[in-house]
PDB file of C-alpha atoms in Angstrom:
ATOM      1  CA  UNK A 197       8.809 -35.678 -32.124  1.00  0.00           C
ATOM      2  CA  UNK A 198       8.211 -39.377 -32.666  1.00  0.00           C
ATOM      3  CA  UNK A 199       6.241 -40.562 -30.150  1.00  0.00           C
ATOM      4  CA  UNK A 200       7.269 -44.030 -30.893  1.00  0.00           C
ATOM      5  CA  UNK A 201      11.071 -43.165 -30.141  1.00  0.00           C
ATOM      6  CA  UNK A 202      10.766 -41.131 -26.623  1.00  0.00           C
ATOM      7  CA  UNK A 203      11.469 -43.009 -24.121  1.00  0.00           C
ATOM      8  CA  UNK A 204      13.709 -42.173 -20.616  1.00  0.00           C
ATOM      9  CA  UNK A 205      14.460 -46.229 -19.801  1.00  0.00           C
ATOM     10  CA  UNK A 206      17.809 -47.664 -22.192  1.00  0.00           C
ATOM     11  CA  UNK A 207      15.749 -48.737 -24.940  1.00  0.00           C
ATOM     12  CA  UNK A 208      18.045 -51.129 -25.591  1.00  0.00           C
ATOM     13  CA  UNK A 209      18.182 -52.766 -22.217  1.00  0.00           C
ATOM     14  CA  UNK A 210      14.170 -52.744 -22.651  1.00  0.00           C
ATOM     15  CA  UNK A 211      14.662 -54.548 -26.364  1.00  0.00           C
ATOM     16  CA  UNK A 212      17.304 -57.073 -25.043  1.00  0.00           C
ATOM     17  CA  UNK A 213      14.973 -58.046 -22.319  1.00  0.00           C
ATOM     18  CA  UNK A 214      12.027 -58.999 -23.969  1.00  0.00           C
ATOM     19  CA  UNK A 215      13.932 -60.356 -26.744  1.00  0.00           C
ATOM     20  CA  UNK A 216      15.247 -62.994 -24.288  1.00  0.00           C
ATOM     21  CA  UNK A 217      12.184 -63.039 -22.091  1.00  0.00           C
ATOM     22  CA  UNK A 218      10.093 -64.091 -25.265  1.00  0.00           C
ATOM     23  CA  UNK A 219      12.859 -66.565 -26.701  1.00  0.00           C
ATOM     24  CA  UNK A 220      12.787 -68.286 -23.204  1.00  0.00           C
ATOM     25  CA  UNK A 221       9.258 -68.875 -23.350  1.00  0.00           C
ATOM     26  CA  UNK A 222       9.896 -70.592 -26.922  1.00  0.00           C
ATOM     27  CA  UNK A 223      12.471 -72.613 -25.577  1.00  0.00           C
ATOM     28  CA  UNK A 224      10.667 -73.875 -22.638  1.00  0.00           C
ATOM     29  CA  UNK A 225       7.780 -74.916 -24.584  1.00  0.00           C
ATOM     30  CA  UNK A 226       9.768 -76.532 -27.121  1.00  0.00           C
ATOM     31  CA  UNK A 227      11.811 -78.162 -24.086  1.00  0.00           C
ATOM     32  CA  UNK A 228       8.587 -79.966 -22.599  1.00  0.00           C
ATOM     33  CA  UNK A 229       7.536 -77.062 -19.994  1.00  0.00           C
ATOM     34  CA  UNK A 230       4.522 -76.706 -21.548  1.00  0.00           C
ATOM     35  CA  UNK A 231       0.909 -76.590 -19.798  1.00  0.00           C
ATOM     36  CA  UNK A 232      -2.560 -75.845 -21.487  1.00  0.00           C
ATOM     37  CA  UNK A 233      -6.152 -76.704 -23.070  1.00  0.00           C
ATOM     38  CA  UNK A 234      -8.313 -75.635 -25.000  1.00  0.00           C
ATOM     39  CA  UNK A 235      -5.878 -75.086 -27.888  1.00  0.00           C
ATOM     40  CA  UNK A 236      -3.817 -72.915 -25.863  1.00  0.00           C
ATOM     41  CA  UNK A 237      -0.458 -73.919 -24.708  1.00  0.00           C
ATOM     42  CA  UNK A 238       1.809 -71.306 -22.212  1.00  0.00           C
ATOM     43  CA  UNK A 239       5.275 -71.753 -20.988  1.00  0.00           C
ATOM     44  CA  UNK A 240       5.269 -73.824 -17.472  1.00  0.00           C
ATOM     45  CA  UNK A 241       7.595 -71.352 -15.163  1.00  0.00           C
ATOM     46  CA  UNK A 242       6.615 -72.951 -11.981  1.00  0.00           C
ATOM     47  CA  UNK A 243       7.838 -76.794 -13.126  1.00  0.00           C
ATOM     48  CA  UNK A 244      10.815 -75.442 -14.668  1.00  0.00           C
ATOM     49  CA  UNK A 245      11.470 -73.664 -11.599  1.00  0.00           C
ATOM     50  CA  UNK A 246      11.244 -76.235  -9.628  1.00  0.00           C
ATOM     51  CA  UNK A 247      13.216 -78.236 -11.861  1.00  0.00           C
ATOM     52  CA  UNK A 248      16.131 -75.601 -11.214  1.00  0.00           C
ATOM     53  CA  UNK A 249      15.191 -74.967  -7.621  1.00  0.00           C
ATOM     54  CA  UNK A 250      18.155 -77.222  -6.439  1.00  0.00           C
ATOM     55  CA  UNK A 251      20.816 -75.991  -8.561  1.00  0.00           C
ATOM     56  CA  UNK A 252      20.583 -72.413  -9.342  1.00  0.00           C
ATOM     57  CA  UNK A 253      22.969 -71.136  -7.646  1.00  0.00           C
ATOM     58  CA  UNK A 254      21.765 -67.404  -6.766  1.00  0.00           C
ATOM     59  CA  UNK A 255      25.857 -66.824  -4.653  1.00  0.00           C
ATOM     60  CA  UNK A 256      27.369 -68.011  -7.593  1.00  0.00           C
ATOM     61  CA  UNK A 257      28.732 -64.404  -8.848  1.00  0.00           C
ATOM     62  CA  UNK A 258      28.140 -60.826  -6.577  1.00  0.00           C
ATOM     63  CA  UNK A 259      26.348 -59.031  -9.630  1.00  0.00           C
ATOM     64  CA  UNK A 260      23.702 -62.340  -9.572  1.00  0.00           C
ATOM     65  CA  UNK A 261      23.655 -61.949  -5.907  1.00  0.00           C
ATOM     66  CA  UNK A 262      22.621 -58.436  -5.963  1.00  0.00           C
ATOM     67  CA  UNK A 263      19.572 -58.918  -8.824  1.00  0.00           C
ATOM     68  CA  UNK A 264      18.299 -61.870  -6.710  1.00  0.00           C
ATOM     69  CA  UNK A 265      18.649 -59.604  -3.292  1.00  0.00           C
ATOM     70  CA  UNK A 266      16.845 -56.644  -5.290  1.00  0.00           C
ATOM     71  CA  UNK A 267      13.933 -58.935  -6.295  1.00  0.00           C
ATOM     72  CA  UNK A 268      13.412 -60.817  -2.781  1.00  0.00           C
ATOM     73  CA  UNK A 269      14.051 -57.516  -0.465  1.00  0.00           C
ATOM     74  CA  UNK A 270      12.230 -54.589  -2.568  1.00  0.00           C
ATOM     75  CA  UNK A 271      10.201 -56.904  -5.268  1.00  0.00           C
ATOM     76  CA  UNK A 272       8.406 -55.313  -8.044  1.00  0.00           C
ATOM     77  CA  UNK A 273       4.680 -54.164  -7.741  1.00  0.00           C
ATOM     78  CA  UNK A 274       2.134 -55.758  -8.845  1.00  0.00           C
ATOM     79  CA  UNK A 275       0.068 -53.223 -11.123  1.00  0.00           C
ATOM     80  CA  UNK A 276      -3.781 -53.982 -10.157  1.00  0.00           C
ATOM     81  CA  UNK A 277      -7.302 -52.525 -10.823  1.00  0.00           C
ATOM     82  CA  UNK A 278      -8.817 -50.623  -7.107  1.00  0.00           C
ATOM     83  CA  UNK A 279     -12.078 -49.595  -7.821  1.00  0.00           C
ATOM     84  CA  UNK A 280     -12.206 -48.983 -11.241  1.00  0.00           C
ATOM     85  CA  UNK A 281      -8.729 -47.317 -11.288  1.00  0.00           C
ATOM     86  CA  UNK A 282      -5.072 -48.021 -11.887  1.00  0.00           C
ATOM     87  CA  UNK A 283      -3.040 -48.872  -8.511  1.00  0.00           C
ATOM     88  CA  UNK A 284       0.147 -50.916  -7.967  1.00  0.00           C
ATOM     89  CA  UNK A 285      -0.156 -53.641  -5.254  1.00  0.00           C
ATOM     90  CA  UNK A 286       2.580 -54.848  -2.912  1.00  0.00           C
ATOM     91  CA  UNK A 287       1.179 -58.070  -2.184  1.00  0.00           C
ATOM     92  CA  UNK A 288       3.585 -60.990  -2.924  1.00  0.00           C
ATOM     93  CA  UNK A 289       2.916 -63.749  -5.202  1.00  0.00           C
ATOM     94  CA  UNK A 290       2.405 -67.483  -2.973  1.00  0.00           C
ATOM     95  CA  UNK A 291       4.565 -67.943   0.119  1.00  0.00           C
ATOM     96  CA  UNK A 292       7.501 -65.718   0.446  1.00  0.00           C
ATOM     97  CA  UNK A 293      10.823 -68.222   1.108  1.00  0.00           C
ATOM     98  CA  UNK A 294      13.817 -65.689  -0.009  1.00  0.00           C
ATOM     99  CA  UNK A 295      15.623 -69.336  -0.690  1.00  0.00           C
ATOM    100  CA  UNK A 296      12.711 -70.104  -3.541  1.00  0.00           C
ATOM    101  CA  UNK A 297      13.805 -70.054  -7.621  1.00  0.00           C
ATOM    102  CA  UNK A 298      10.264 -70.335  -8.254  1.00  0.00           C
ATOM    103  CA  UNK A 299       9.534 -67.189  -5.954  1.00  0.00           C
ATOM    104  CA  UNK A 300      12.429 -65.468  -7.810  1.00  0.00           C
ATOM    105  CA  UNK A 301      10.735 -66.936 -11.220  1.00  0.00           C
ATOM    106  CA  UNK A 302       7.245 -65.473 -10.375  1.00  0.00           C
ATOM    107  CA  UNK A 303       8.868 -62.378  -9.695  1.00  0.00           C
ATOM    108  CA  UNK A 304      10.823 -62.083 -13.007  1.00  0.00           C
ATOM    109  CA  UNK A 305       7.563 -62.377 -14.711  1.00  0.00           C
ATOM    110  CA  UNK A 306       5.992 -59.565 -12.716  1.00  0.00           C
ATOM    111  CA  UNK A 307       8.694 -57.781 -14.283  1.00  0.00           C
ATOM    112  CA  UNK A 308       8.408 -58.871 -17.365  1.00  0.00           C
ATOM    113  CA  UNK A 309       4.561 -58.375 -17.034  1.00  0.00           C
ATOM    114  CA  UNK A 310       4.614 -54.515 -15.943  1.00  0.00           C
ATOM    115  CA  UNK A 311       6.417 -53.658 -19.454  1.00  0.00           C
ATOM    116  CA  UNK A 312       4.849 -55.592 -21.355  1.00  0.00           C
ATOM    117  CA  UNK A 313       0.696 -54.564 -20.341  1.00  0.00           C
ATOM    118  CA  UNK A 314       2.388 -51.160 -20.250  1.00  0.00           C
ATOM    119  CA  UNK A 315       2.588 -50.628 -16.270  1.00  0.00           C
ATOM    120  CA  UNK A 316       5.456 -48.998 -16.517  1.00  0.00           C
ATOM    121  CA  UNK A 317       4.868 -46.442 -19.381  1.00  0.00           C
ATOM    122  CA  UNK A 318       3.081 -43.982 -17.256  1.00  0.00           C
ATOM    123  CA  UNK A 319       4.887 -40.754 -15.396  1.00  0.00           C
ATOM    124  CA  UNK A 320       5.257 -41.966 -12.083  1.00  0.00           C
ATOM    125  CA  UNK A 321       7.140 -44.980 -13.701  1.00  0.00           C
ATOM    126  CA  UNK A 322       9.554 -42.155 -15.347  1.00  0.00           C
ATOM    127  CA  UNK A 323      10.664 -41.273 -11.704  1.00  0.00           C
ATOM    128  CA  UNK A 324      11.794 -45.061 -11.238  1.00  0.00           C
ATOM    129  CA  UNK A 325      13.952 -45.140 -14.634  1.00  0.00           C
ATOM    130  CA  UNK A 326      17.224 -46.180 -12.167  1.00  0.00           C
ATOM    131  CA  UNK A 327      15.077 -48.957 -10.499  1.00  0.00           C
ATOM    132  CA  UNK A 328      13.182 -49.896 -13.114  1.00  0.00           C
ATOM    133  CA  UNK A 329      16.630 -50.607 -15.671  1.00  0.00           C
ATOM    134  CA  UNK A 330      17.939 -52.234 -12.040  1.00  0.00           C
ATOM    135  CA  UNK A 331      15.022 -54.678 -12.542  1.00  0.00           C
ATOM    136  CA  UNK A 332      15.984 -55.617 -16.098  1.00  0.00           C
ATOM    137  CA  UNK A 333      19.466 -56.212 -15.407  1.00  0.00           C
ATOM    138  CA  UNK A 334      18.665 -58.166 -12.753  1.00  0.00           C
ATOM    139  CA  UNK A 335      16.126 -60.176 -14.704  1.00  0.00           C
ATOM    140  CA  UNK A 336      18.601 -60.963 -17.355  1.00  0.00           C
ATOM    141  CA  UNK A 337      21.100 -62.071 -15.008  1.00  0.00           C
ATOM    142  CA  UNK A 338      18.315 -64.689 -13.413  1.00  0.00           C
ATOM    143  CA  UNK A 339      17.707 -65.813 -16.705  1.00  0.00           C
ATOM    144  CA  UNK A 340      21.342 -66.051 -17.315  1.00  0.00           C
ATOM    145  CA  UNK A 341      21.597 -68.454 -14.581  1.00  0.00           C
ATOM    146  CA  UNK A 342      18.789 -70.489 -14.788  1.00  0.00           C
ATOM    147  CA  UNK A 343      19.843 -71.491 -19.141  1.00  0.00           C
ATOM    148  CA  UNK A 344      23.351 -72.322 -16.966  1.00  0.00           C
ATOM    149  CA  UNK A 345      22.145 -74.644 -14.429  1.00  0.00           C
ATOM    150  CA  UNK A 346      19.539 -76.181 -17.635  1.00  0.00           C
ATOM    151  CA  UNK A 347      21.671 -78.151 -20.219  1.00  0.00           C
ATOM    152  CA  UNK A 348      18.711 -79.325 -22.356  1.00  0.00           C
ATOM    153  CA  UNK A 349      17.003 -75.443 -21.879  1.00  0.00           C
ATOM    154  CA  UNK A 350      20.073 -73.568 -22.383  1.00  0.00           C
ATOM    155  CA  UNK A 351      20.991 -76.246 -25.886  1.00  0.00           C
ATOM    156  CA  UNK A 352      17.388 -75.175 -27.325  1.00  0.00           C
ATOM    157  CA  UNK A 353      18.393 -71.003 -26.087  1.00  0.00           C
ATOM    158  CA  UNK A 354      21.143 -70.919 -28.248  1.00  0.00           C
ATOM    159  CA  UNK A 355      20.038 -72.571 -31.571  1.00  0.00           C
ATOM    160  CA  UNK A 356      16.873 -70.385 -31.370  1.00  0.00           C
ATOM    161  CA  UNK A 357      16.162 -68.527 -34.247  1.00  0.00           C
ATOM    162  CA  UNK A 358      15.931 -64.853 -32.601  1.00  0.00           C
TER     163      UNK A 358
END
């Protein structure tokens, strides 16, 4: 068996969400949400956010209601290092305000995070497959919205190259 190719999450659900995940970071860099030094320059979530925090419109269909209700009322861990060992932490990122897009932003990349650094490749994580693809969904649906409510962002999206 190909190790490569086992997997129990919709591997194309995983593919399509880090596909977009990664173009958005392109796009907001390119768009002027940028911070950095040193030589190193990362997309700037929090401004754009905030930039959005007026407009996004979380009501604006049930199915975008639902992702942002799943990430504000059972948010994704936080995988963290107790004591030498793996251990997934509850703890919420800043203040919690179930009205914030740059709460809901933070927690998209916690998301985005555990797959990425491999959080949620381990056999406990198997036993979440229905939450875990719940998460995605959800997280494409927030990013759906917030290339809606971002003319200049979502212009840049679309003539991206992947």
């Amino acid at each position: 068996m190909d190790y490569l190719e086992r997997t129990t999450i919709n591997r194309d659900l995983v593919c399509n969400f880090f596909l977009r995940f990664s173009r958005f970071e392109f796009v907001l860099k390119a768009s002027g949400f940028a911070r950095g030094d040193d030589g190193r320059v990362d997309p700037d979530w929090r401004r754009f956010a905030e930039s959005i925090d007026g407009i996004f419109q979380m009501n604006r269909i049930p199915e975008l209601r639902a992702a942002c209700d799943l990430y504000f009322y059972t948010p994704p861990s936080k995988q963290v290092l107790v004591n030498d060992r793996l251990s997934w932490s509850t703890d919420l990122p800043g203040t919690w305000n179930d009205n914030s897009v740059v709460f809901l932003i933070e927690l998209l990349k916690r998301v985005r995070n555990n797959l990425f650094h491999g959080g949620k490749y381990n056999n406990q994580s198997q036993d979440e497959t229905a939450r875990n693809e719940q998460l995605l969904r959800g997280g494409l649906l927030i990013m759906e919205e917030c290339l809606r409510v971002s003319d200049h962002v979502r212009s840049l999206f679309e003539e991206a190259a992947i």
